[in-house]
Amino acid sequence: MDFDIKETWLHKINPSLKLLFLIVLFISVLFIHNINFLINYTVSAFLLFAFFTGHPMKRILLLLIPFVLIFVSTATSMIFFGKGETTWWKWGLIHITEESFYRGLHLGFRALIFALLGLMFSLTTRPVFLFYSLMQQLKLKPKYAYSFMAGIRLIPIMIEEFQTIRQAMIVRGVEQRKGLTNFFHKLKAYSIPLLSQSIRRAHRIAVAMEAKRFSNDTKRTFYYEIGFSKYDLCFVLYFIIAILLSYYAAKMLPFFPVTDVRYIE
């Protein structure tokens, strides 16, 4: 599969600002109890995620599949087994009420908007730029930032080592054996080499960082200079306008007559 993406204005936003602002949005969603407002808010987040992350629509839909399943499972578990007084349908353990229906949709859309905002951040933010921004804007100490970056860089190396060990075991016929005893044997054969190599590599990285004075608190220069731009303002304004329009549409053109799921009677 081709993972080339088209860089959009979302990729040019300051990573620290994007992270902090999305954390504020995450917290704000917890205080939204108007289901119509939440639905409109979710639609506005989906539009930004679908058309401005630089990924083709097919890949966007594939990434959304597990989160749609989370939406369905979260909503239906509350709808089918929630409590309420106005019964719509009952059969055995399944008891659908008006109250459980609206609360289920509320929880489902809340989980979905969390997924949309989180995916949007992960798909439009390079980890290297994020840690450089944390060091420059939020004054994160370089020894912590570069340690995290080194840890992220180790992941593909460990995957490659795992594949090498697996191919060697297939050649020796170990992978074809069945049984619980062979399972523990393969677990030992995989874990010990991966763990030992990771410890050696981590020690070498720690020595190299110490030799390059990463523990020193003096002012450092950076290969990448991360700053602010007009795209940061566009990002903030988009969500401010989207929240205001979502609230206005929830008042003028509501999907459901319920205004607050906390006070359903």
PDB file of C-alpha atoms in Angstrom, residues 42-136:
ATOM      1  CA  THR A  42     -18.765  15.701  15.223  1.00  0.00           C
ATOM      2  CA  VAL A  43     -19.705  16.565  11.643  1.00  0.00           C
ATOM      3  CA  SER A  44     -17.446  19.644  11.668  1.00  0.00           C
ATOM      4  CA  ALA A  45     -14.534  17.598  13.046  1.00  0.00           C
ATOM      5  CA  PHE A  46     -15.138  14.890  10.416  1.00  0.00           C
ATOM      6  CA  LEU A  47     -15.053  17.436   7.564  1.00  0.00           C
ATOM      7  CA  LEU A  48     -11.664  18.679   8.718  1.00  0.00           C
ATOM      8  CA  PHE A  49     -10.395  15.135   9.203  1.00  0.00           C
ATOM      9  CA  ALA A  50     -11.686  13.787   5.886  1.00  0.00           C
ATOM     10  CA  PHE A  51     -10.661  16.600   3.518  1.00  0.00           C
ATOM     11  CA  PHE A  52      -7.605  18.249   5.075  1.00  0.00           C
ATOM     12  CA  THR A  53      -5.412  15.469   6.468  1.00  0.00           C
ATOM     13  CA  GLY A  54      -3.877  14.776   3.042  1.00  0.00           C
ATOM     14  CA  HIS A  55      -4.875  11.112   2.926  1.00  0.00           C
ATOM     15  CA  PRO A  56      -7.099   9.588   0.219  1.00  0.00           C
ATOM     16  CA  MET A  57     -10.707   8.968   1.143  1.00  0.00           C
ATOM     17  CA  LYS A  58     -10.288   5.185   0.908  1.00  0.00           C
ATOM     18  CA  ARG A  59      -7.603   5.227   3.583  1.00  0.00           C
ATOM     19  CA  ILE A  60      -9.644   7.634   5.697  1.00  0.00           C
ATOM     20  CA  LEU A  61     -12.595   5.244   5.662  1.00  0.00           C
ATOM     21  CA  LEU A  62     -10.352   2.278   6.502  1.00  0.00           C
ATOM     22  CA  LEU A  63      -8.933   4.128   9.499  1.00  0.00           C
ATOM     23  CA  LEU A  64     -12.438   4.951  10.673  1.00  0.00           C
ATOM     24  CA  ILE A  65     -13.690   1.348  10.644  1.00  0.00           C
ATOM     25  CA  PRO A  66     -12.498   0.397  14.179  1.00  0.00           C
ATOM     26  CA  PHE A  67     -13.801   3.671  15.599  1.00  0.00           C
ATOM     27  CA  VAL A  68     -17.169   3.227  13.926  1.00  0.00           C
ATOM     28  CA  LEU A  69     -17.303  -0.188  15.586  1.00  0.00           C
ATOM     29  CA  ILE A  70     -16.504   1.497  18.909  1.00  0.00           C
ATOM     30  CA  PHE A  71     -19.302   3.985  18.240  1.00  0.00           C
ATOM     31  CA  VAL A  72     -21.771   1.185  17.503  1.00  0.00           C
ATOM     32  CA  SER A  73     -20.750  -0.952  20.477  1.00  0.00           C
ATOM     33  CA  THR A  74     -20.743   1.991  22.893  1.00  0.00           C
ATOM     34  CA  ALA A  75     -24.091   3.315  21.713  1.00  0.00           C
ATOM     35  CA  THR A  76     -25.872  -0.028  21.470  1.00  0.00           C
ATOM     36  CA  SER A  77     -24.694  -1.246  24.881  1.00  0.00           C
ATOM     37  CA  MET A  78     -26.322   1.791  26.454  1.00  0.00           C
ATOM     38  CA  ILE A  79     -29.398   1.732  24.176  1.00  0.00           C
ATOM     39  CA  PHE A  80     -30.167  -1.961  24.700  1.00  0.00           C
ATOM     40  CA  PHE A  81     -29.350  -2.239  28.387  1.00  0.00           C
ATOM     41  CA  GLY A  82     -29.680   1.282  29.762  1.00  0.00           C
ATOM     42  CA  LYS A  83     -32.282   2.355  32.271  1.00  0.00           C
ATOM     43  CA  GLY A  84     -35.295   4.550  31.636  1.00  0.00           C
ATOM     44  CA  GLU A  85     -38.983   4.986  32.226  1.00  0.00           C
ATOM     45  CA  THR A  86     -40.402   5.514  28.716  1.00  0.00           C
ATOM     46  CA  THR A  87     -40.182   2.034  27.195  1.00  0.00           C
ATOM     47  CA  TRP A  88     -39.971   1.794  23.416  1.00  0.00           C
ATOM     48  CA  TRP A  89     -39.306  -1.942  23.064  1.00  0.00           C
ATOM     49  CA  LYS A  90     -38.566  -4.788  25.447  1.00  0.00           C
ATOM     50  CA  TRP A  91     -37.599  -8.372  24.756  1.00  0.00           C
ATOM     51  CA  GLY A  92     -35.815 -10.469  27.359  1.00  0.00           C
ATOM     52  CA  LEU A  93     -32.742  -8.675  28.648  1.00  0.00           C
ATOM     53  CA  ILE A  94     -33.018  -6.040  25.921  1.00  0.00           C
ATOM     54  CA  HIS A  95     -34.895  -2.984  27.129  1.00  0.00           C
ATOM     55  CA  ILE A  96     -34.856   0.063  24.853  1.00  0.00           C
ATOM     56  CA  THR A  97     -36.173   3.239  26.400  1.00  0.00           C
ATOM     57  CA  GLU A  98     -36.266   6.838  25.250  1.00  0.00           C
ATOM     58  CA  GLU A  99     -33.740   7.769  27.909  1.00  0.00           C
ATOM     59  CA  SER A 100     -31.319   4.962  27.062  1.00  0.00           C
ATOM     60  CA  PHE A 101     -31.576   5.741  23.342  1.00  0.00           C
ATOM     61  CA  TYR A 102     -30.504   9.368  23.710  1.00  0.00           C
ATOM     62  CA  ARG A 103     -27.823   8.565  26.275  1.00  0.00           C
ATOM     63  CA  GLY A 104     -26.446   5.823  24.028  1.00  0.00           C
ATOM     64  CA  LEU A 105     -26.193   8.180  21.061  1.00  0.00           C
ATOM     65  CA  HIS A 106     -24.558  10.774  23.303  1.00  0.00           C
ATOM     66  CA  LEU A 107     -21.861   8.350  24.439  1.00  0.00           C
ATOM     67  CA  GLY A 108     -21.342   7.031  20.916  1.00  0.00           C
ATOM     68  CA  PHE A 109     -20.832  10.467  19.368  1.00  0.00           C
ATOM     69  CA  ARG A 110     -18.560  11.478  22.220  1.00  0.00           C
ATOM     70  CA  ALA A 111     -16.324   8.464  21.553  1.00  0.00           C
ATOM     71  CA  LEU A 112     -16.397   9.194  17.811  1.00  0.00           C
ATOM     72  CA  ILE A 113     -15.325  12.818  18.152  1.00  0.00           C
ATOM     73  CA  PHE A 114     -12.469  11.753  20.441  1.00  0.00           C
ATOM     74  CA  ALA A 115     -11.342   9.379  17.687  1.00  0.00           C
ATOM     75  CA  LEU A 116     -11.622  12.018  14.956  1.00  0.00           C
ATOM     76  CA  LEU A 117      -9.583  14.598  16.872  1.00  0.00           C
ATOM     77  CA  GLY A 118      -6.963  12.037  17.891  1.00  0.00           C
ATOM     78  CA  LEU A 119      -6.578  10.670  14.358  1.00  0.00           C
ATOM     79  CA  MET A 120      -6.370  14.163  12.932  1.00  0.00           C
ATOM     80  CA  PHE A 121      -3.482  14.963  15.275  1.00  0.00           C
ATOM     81  CA  SER A 122      -1.591  11.724  14.631  1.00  0.00           C
ATOM     82  CA  LEU A 123      -1.995  11.888  10.832  1.00  0.00           C
ATOM     83  CA  THR A 124      -0.875  15.506  10.494  1.00  0.00           C
ATOM     84  CA  THR A 125       1.939  15.723  13.059  1.00  0.00           C
ATOM     85  CA  ARG A 126       5.452  14.385  12.563  1.00  0.00           C
ATOM     86  CA  PRO A 127       6.912  13.099  15.847  1.00  0.00           C
ATOM     87  CA  VAL A 128      10.260  14.797  15.181  1.00  0.00           C
ATOM     88  CA  PHE A 129       8.622  18.202  14.720  1.00  0.00           C
ATOM     89  CA  LEU A 130       6.457  17.616  17.788  1.00  0.00           C
ATOM     90  CA  PHE A 131       9.447  17.055  20.066  1.00  0.00           C
ATOM     91  CA  TYR A 132      11.368  19.946  18.537  1.00  0.00           C
ATOM     92  CA  SER A 133       8.361  22.158  19.184  1.00  0.00           C
ATOM     93  CA  LEU A 134       8.068  20.880  22.759  1.00  0.00           C
ATOM     94  CA  MET A 135      11.695  21.819  23.335  1.00  0.00           C
ATOM     95  CA  GLN A 136      11.430  25.260  21.728  1.00  0.00           C
TER      96      GLN A 136
END
